[in-house]
C-alpha positions as YAML, in Angstrom:
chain: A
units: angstrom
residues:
- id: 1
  name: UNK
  ca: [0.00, 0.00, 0.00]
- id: 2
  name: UNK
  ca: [1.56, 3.17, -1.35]
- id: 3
  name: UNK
  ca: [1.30, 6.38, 0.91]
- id: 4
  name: UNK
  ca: [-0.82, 9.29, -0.44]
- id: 5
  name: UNK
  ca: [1.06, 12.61, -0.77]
- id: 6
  name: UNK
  ca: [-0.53, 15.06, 1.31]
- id: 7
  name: UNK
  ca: [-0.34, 18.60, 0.06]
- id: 8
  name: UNK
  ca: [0.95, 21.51, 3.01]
- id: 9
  name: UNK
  ca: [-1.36, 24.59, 2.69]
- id: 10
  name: UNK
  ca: [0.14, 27.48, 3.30]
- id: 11
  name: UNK
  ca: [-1.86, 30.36, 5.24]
- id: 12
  name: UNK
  ca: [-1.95, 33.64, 2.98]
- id: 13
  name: UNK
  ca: [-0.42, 36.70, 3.91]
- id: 14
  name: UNK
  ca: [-4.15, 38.28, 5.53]
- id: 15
  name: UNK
  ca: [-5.14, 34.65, 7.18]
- id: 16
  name: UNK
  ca: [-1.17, 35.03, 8.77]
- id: 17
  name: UNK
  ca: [-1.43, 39.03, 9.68]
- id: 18
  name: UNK
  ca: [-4.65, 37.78, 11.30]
- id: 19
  name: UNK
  ca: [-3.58, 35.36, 13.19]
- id: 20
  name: UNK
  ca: [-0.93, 37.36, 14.51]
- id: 21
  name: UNK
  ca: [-3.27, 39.57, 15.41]
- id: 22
  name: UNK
  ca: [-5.54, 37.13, 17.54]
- id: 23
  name: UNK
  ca: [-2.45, 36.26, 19.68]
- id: 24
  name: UNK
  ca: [-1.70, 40.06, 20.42]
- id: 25
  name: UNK
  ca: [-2.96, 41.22, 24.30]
- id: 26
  name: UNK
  ca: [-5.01, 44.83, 24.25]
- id: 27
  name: UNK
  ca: [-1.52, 46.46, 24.58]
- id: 28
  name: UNK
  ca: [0.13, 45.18, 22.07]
- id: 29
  name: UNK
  ca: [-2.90, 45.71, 19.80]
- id: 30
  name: UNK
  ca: [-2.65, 49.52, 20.44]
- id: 31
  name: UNK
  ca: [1.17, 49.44, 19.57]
- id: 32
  name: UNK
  ca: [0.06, 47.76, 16.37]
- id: 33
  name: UNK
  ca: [-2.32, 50.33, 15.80]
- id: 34
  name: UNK
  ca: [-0.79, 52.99, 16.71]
- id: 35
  name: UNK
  ca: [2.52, 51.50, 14.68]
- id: 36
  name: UNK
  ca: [0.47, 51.67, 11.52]
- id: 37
  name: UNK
  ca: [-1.12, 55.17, 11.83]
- id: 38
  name: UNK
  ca: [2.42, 56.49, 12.30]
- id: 39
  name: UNK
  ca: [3.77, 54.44, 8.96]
- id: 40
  name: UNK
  ca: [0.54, 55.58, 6.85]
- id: 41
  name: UNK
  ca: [0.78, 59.49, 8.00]
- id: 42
  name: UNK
  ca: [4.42, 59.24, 7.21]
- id: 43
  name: UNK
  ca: [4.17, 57.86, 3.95]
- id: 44
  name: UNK
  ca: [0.84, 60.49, 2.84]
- id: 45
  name: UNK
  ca: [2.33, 63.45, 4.74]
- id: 46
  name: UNK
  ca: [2.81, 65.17, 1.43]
- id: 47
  name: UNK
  ca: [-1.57, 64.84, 1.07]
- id: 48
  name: UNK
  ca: [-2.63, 64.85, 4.39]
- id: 49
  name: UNK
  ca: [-0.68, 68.02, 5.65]
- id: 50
  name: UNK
  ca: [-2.62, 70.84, 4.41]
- id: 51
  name: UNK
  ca: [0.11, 73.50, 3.91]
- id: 52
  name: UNK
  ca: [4.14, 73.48, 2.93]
- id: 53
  name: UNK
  ca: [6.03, 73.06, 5.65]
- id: 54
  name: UNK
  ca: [8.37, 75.56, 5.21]
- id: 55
  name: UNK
  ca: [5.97, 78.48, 4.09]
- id: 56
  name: UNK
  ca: [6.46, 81.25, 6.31]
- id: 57
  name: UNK
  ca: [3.70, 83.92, 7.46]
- id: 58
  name: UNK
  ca: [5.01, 86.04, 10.51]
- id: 59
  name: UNK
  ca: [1.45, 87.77, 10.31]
- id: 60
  name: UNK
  ca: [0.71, 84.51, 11.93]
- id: 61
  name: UNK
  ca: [2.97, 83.49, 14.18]
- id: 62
  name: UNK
  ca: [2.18, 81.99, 17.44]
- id: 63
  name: UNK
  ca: [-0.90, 81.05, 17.09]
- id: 64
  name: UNK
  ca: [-2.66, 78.51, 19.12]
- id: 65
  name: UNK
  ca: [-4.42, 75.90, 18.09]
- id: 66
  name: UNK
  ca: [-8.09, 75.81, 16.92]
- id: 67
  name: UNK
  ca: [-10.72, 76.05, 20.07]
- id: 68
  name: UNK
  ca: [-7.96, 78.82, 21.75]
- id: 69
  name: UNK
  ca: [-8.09, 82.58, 21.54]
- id: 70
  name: UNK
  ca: [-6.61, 83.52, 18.81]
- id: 71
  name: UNK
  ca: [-6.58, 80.24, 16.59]
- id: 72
  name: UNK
  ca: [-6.78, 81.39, 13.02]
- id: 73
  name: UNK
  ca: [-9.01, 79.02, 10.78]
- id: 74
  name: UNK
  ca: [-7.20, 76.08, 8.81]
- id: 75
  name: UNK
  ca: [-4.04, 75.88, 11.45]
- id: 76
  name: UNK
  ca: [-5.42, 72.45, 12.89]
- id: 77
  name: UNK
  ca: [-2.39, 72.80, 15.58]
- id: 78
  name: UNK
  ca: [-1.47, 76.03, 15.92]
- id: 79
  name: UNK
  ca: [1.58, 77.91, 13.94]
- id: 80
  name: UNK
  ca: [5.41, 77.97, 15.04]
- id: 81
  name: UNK
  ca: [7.69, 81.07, 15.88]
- id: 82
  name: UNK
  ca: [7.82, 81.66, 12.13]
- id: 83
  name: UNK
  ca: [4.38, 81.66, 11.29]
- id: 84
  name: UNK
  ca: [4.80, 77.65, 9.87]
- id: 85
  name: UNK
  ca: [1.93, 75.15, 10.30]
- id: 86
  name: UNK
  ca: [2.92, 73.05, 12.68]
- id: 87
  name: UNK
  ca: [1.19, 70.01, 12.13]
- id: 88
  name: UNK
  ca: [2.25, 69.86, 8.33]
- id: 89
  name: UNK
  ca: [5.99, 70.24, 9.94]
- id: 90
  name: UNK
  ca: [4.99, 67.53, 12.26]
- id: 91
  name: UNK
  ca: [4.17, 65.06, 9.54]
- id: 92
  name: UNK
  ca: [7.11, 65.67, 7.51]
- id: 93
  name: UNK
  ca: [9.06, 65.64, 10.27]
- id: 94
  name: UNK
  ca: [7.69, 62.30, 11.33]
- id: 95
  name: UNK
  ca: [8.27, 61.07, 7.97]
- id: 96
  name: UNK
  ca: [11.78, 62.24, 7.87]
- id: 97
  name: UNK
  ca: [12.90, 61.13, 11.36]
- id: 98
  name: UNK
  ca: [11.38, 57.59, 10.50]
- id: 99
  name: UNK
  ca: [13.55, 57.81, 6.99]
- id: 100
  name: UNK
  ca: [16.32, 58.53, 8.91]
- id: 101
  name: UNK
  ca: [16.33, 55.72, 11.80]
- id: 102
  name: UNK
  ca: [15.08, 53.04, 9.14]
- id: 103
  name: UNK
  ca: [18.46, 53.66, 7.30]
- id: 104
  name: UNK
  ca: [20.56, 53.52, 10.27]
- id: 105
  name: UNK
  ca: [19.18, 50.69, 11.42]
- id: 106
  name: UNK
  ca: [19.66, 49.02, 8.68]
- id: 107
  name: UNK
  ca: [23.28, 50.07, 8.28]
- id: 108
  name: UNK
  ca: [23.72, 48.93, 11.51]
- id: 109
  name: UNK
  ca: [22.26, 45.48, 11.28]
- id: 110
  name: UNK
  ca: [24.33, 45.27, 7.90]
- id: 111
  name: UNK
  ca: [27.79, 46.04, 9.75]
- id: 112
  name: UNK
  ca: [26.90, 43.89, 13.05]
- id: 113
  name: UNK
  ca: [25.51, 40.82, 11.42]
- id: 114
  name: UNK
  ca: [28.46, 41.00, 8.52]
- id: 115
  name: UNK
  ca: [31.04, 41.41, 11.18]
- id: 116
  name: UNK
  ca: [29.23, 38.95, 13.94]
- id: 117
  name: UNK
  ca: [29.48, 36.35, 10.75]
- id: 118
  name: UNK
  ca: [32.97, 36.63, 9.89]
- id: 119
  name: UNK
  ca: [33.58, 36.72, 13.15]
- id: 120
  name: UNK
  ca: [31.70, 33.56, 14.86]
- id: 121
  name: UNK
  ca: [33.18, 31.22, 11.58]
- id: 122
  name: UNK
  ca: [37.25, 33.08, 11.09]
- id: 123
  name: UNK
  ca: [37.46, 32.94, 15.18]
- id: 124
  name: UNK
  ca: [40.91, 32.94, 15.98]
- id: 125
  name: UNK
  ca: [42.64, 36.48, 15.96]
- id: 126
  name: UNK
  ca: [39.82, 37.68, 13.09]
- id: 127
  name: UNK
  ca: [37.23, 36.81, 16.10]
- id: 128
  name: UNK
  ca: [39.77, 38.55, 18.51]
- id: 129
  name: UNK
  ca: [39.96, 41.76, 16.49]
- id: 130
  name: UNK
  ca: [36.20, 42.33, 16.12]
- id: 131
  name: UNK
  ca: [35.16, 41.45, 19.89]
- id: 132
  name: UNK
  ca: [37.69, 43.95, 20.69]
- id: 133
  name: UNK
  ca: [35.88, 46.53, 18.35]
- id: 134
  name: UNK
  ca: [33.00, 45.53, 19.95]
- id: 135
  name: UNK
  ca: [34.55, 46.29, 23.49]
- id: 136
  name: UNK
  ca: [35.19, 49.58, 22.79]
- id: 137
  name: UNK
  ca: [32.40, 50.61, 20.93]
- id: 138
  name: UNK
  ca: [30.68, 49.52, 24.29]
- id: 139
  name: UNK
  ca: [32.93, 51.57, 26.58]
- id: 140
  name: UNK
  ca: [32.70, 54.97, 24.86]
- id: 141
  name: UNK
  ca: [29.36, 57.05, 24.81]
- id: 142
  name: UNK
  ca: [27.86, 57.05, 21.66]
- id: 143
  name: UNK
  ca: [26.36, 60.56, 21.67]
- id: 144
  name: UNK
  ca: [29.90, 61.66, 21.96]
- id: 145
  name: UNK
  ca: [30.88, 60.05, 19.19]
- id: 146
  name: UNK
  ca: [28.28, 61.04, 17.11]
- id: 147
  name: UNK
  ca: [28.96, 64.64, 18.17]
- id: 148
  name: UNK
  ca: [32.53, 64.01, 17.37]
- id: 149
  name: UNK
  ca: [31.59, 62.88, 13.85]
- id: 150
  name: UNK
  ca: [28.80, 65.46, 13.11]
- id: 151
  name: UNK
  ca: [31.47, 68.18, 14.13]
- id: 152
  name: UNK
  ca: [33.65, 66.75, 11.65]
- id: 153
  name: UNK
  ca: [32.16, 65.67, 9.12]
- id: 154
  name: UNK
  ca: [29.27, 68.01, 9.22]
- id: 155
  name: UNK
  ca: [25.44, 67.83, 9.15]
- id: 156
  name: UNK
  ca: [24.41, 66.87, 5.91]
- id: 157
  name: UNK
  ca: [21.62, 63.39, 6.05]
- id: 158
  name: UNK
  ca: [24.39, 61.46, 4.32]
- id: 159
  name: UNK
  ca: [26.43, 61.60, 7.13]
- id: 160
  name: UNK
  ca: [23.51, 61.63, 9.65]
- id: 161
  name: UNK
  ca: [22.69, 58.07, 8.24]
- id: 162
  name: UNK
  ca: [26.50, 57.23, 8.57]
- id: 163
  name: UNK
  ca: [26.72, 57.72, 12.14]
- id: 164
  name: UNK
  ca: [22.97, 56.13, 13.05]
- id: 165
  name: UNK
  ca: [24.35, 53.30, 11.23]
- id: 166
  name: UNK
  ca: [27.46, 53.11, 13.54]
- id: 167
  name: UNK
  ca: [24.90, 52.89, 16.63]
- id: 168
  name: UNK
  ca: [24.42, 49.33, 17.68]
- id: 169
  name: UNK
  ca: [26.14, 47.59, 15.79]
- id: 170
  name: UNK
  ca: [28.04, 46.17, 18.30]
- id: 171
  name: UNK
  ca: [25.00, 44.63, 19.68]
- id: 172
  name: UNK
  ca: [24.09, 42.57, 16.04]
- id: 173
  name: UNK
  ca: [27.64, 41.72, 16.08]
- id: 174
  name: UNK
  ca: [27.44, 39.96, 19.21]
- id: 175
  name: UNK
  ca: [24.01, 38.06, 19.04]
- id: 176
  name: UNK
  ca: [25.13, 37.24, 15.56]
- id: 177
  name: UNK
  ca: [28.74, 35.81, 17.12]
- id: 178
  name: UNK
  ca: [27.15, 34.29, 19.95]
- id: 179
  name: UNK
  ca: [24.57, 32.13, 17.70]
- id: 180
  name: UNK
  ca: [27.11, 31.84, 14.46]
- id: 181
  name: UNK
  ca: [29.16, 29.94, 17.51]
- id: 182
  name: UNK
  ca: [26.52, 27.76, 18.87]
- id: 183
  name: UNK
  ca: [25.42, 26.49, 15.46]
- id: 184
  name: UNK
  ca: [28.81, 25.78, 14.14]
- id: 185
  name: UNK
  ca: [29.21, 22.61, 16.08]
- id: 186
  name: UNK
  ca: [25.78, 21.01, 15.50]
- id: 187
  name: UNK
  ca: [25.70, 18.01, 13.54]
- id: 188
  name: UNK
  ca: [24.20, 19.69, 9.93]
- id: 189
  name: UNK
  ca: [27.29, 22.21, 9.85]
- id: 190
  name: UNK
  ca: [29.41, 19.54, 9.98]
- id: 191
  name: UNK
  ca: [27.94, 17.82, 7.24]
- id: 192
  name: UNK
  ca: [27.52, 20.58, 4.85]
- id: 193
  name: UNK
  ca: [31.82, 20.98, 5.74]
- id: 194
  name: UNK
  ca: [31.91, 17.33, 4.52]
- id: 195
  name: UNK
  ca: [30.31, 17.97, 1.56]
- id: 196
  name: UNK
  ca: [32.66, 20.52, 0.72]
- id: 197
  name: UNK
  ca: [30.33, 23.62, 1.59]
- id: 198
  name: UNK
  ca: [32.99, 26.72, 2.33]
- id: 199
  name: UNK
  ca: [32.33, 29.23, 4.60]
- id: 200
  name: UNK
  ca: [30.13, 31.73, 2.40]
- id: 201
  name: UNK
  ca: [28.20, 29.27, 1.56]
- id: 202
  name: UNK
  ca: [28.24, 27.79, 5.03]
- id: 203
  name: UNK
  ca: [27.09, 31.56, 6.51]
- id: 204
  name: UNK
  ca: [24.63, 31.86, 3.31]
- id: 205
  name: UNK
  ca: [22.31, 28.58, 2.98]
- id: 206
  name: UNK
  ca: [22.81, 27.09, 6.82]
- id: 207
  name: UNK
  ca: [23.14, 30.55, 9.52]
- id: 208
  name: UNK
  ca: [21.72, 33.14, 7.95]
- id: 209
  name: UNK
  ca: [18.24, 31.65, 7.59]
- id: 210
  name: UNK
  ca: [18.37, 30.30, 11.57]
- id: 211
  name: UNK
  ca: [19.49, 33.71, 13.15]
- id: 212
  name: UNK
  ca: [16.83, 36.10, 11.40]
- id: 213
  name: UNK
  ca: [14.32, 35.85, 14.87]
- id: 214
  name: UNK
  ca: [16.74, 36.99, 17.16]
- id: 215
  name: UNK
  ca: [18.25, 40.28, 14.39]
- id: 216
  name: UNK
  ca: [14.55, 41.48, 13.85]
- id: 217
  name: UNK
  ca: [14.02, 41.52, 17.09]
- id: 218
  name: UNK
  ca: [17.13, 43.61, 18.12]
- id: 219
  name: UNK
  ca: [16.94, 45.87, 14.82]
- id: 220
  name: UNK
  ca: [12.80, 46.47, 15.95]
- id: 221
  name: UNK
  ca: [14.50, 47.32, 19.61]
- id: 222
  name: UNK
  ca: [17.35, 49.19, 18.09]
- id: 223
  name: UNK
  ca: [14.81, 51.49, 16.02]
- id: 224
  name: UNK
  ca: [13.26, 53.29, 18.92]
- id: 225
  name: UNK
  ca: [17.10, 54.12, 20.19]
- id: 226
  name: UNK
  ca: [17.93, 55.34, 17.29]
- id: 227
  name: UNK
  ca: [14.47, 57.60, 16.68]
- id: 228
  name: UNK
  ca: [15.52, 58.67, 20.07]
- id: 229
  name: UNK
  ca: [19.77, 59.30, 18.99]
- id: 230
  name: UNK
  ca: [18.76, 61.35, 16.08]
- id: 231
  name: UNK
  ca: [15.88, 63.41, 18.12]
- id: 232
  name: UNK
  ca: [18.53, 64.39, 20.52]
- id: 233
  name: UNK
  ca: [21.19, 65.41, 18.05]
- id: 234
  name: UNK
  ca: [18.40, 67.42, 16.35]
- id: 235
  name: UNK
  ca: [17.84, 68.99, 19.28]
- id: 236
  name: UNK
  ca: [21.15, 69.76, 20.18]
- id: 237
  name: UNK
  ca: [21.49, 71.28, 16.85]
- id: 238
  name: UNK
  ca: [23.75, 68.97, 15.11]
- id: 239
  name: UNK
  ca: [21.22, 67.19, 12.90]
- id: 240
  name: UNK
  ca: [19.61, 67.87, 9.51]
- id: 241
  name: UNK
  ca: [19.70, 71.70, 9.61]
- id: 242
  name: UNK
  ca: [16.55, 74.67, 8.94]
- id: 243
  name: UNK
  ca: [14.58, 74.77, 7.97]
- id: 244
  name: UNK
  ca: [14.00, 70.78, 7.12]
- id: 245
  name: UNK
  ca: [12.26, 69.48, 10.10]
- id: 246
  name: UNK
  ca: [12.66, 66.88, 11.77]
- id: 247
  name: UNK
  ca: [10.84, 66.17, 15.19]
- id: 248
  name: UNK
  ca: [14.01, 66.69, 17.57]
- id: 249
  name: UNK
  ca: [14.84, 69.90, 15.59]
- id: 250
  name: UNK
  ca: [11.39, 71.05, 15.94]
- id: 251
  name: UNK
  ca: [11.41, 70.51, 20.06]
- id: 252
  name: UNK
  ca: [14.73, 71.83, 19.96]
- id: 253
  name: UNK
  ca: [13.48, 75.09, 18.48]
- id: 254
  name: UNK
  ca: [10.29, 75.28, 20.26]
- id: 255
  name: UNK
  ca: [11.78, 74.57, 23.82]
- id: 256
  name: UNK
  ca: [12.31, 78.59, 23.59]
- id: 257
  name: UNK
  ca: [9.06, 79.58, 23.45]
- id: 258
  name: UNK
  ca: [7.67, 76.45, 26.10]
- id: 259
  name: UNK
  ca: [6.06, 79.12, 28.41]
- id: 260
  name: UNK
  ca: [4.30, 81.32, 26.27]
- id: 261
  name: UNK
  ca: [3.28, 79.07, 22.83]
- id: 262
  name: UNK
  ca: [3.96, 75.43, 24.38]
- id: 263
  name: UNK
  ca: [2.03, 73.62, 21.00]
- id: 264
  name: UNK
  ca: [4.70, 73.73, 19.08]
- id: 265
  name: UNK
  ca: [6.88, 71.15, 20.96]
- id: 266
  name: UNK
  ca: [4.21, 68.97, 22.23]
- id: 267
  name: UNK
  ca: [3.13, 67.53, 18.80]
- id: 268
  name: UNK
  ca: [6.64, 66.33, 17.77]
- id: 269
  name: UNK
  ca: [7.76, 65.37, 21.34]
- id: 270
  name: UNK
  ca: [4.26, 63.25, 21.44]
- id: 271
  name: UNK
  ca: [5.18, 61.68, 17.79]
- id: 272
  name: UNK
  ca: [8.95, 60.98, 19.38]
- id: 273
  name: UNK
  ca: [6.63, 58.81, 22.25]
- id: 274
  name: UNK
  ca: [4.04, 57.27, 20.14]
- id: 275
  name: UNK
  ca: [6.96, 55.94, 18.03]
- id: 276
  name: UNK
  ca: [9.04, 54.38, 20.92]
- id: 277
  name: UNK
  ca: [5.95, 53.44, 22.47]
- id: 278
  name: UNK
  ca: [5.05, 51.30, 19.23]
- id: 279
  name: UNK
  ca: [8.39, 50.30, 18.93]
- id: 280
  name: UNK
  ca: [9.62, 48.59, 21.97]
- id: 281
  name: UNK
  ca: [6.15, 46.98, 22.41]
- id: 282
  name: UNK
  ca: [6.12, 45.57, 19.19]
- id: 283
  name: UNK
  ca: [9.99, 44.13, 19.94]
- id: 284
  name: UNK
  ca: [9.54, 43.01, 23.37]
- id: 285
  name: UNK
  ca: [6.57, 41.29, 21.62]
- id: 286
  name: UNK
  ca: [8.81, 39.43, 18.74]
- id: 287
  name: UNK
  ca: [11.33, 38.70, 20.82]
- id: 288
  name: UNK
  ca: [8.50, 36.66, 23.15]
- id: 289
  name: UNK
  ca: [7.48, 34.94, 20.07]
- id: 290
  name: UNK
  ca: [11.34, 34.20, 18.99]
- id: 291
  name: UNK
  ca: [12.27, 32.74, 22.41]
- id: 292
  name: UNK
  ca: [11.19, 28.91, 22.72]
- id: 293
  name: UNK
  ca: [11.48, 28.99, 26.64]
- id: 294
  name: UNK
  ca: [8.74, 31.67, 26.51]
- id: 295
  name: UNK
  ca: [6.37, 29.85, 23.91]
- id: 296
  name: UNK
  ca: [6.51, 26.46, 25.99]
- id: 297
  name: UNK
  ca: [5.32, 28.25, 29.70]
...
């Protein structure tokens, strides 16, 4: 009696998001949420926001927002020191400080994992050389640095994106290390070795695909740091420069006028909080799902 085939149906993309969903507590369904209304005004800012950001009318400066004395009809959130609408700065802020921490992020997680490869299959003095990099990347502040770098190199987004990149990295390279270790002595490394698999193809086909949980977990925990990192240099001044906004550079500015027009820091610094809020639920919640100890209490 032969056996029948049977066929594996895979769940679609909605019937996946869905169940994901389901398994979500009430928090974590309001990060999601709240996640997704940050991505979607980001991405439309240029048709939702209802004037150019940097359009100036000093006939209307200060004013409040709508339902205060004063409010002037259309300015949904009031106007900044320059007479700017400060909820269509807001968006493209949001939309630009998102750009800018999905890019370093990225760059990071590129130079962490690359180096946490090389140097979990070299070891040796390769392994040696890196965990030392590693060491010392720990040591030193990294707002220093970046100051260091942004005083040199200047402010331009290029080199913004450089030195968000050079945050965390150290932290990919070391989960990467740590689990590129562990792996290499089970049983299936082994025997793609004896079939004369090298180490690229070793790193490409066997440990890439088996470390991916724990790297989206650290780059979704790395984001909020890094939305954080390039508020603060904003703020201090030292990121992208007027009048591009950003929402650091627009609490930065506005901190001046806190006592007497106090809108126009609270909707960026509320955007900053939404977006770590999101952020760190939605990683503390993948890295629950990633971690077999968890799933089996």
């Amino acid at each position: 009696m032969t056996d029948i085939p049977v066929s594996r149906v895979t769940p679609s993309p909605f019937a996946a998001a869905l169940g994901l969903w389901r398994s979500a507590d009430p928090i974590q369904k309001v990060a999601i949420l709240v996640g997704l209304t940050l991505v979607i005004l980001a991405l439309f800012a240029p048709l939702i926001a209802p004037f150019d950001p940097d359009s100036q009318s000093l006939i209307s400066r200060l004013r409040p927002p709508l339902g205060f004395a004063r409010a002037k009809a259309g300015y949904l959130l009031g106007t900044d020191e320059l007479g700017r609408d400060v909820l269509s700065r807001s968006l493209y802020g949001l939309r630009l400080t998102l750009m800018l921490a999905s890019l370093g992020a990225t760059l990071g997680l590129i130079l962490g994992g690359a180096l946490g490869v090389i140097a979990g299959i070299a070891g040796g003095r390769t392994e040696a050389a890196i965990m030392a990099a590693v060491d010392t990347q720990i040591a030193l502040p990294f707002t220093l640095i970046a100051l260091f770098l942004l005083a040199i190199l200047g402010s331009s987004i290029e080199v913004i994106v450089l030195v968000l990149g050079l945050y965390g990295w150290e932290q990919y390279a070391r989960i990467v290390r740590g689990e590129v270790k562990r792996m290499m002595t089970m049983p299936f490394i082994e025997a793609a070795r004896a079939a004369g698999a090298g180490p690229f193809r070793i790193a490409r086909h066997h440990l890439l695909p088996n470390i991916v949980s724990p790297i989206v977990v650290q780059f979704t925990l790395s984001l909020s740091n890094i939305v954080l990192l390039e508020s603060t240099l904003s703020f201090l001044g030292l990121g992208v420069q007027p009048p591009t906004a950003t929402l650091g550079s627009m609490v930065g500015i506005g901190r001046d006028f806190m006592p007497t027009a106090p809108w126009i820091v609270i909707a960026p610094a509320a955007m900053i909080l939404l977006i770590t809020f999101a952020v760190q639920i939605l990683g503390d919640w993948l890295r629950d799902g990633a971690d077999v100890r968890l799933r089996a209490r």
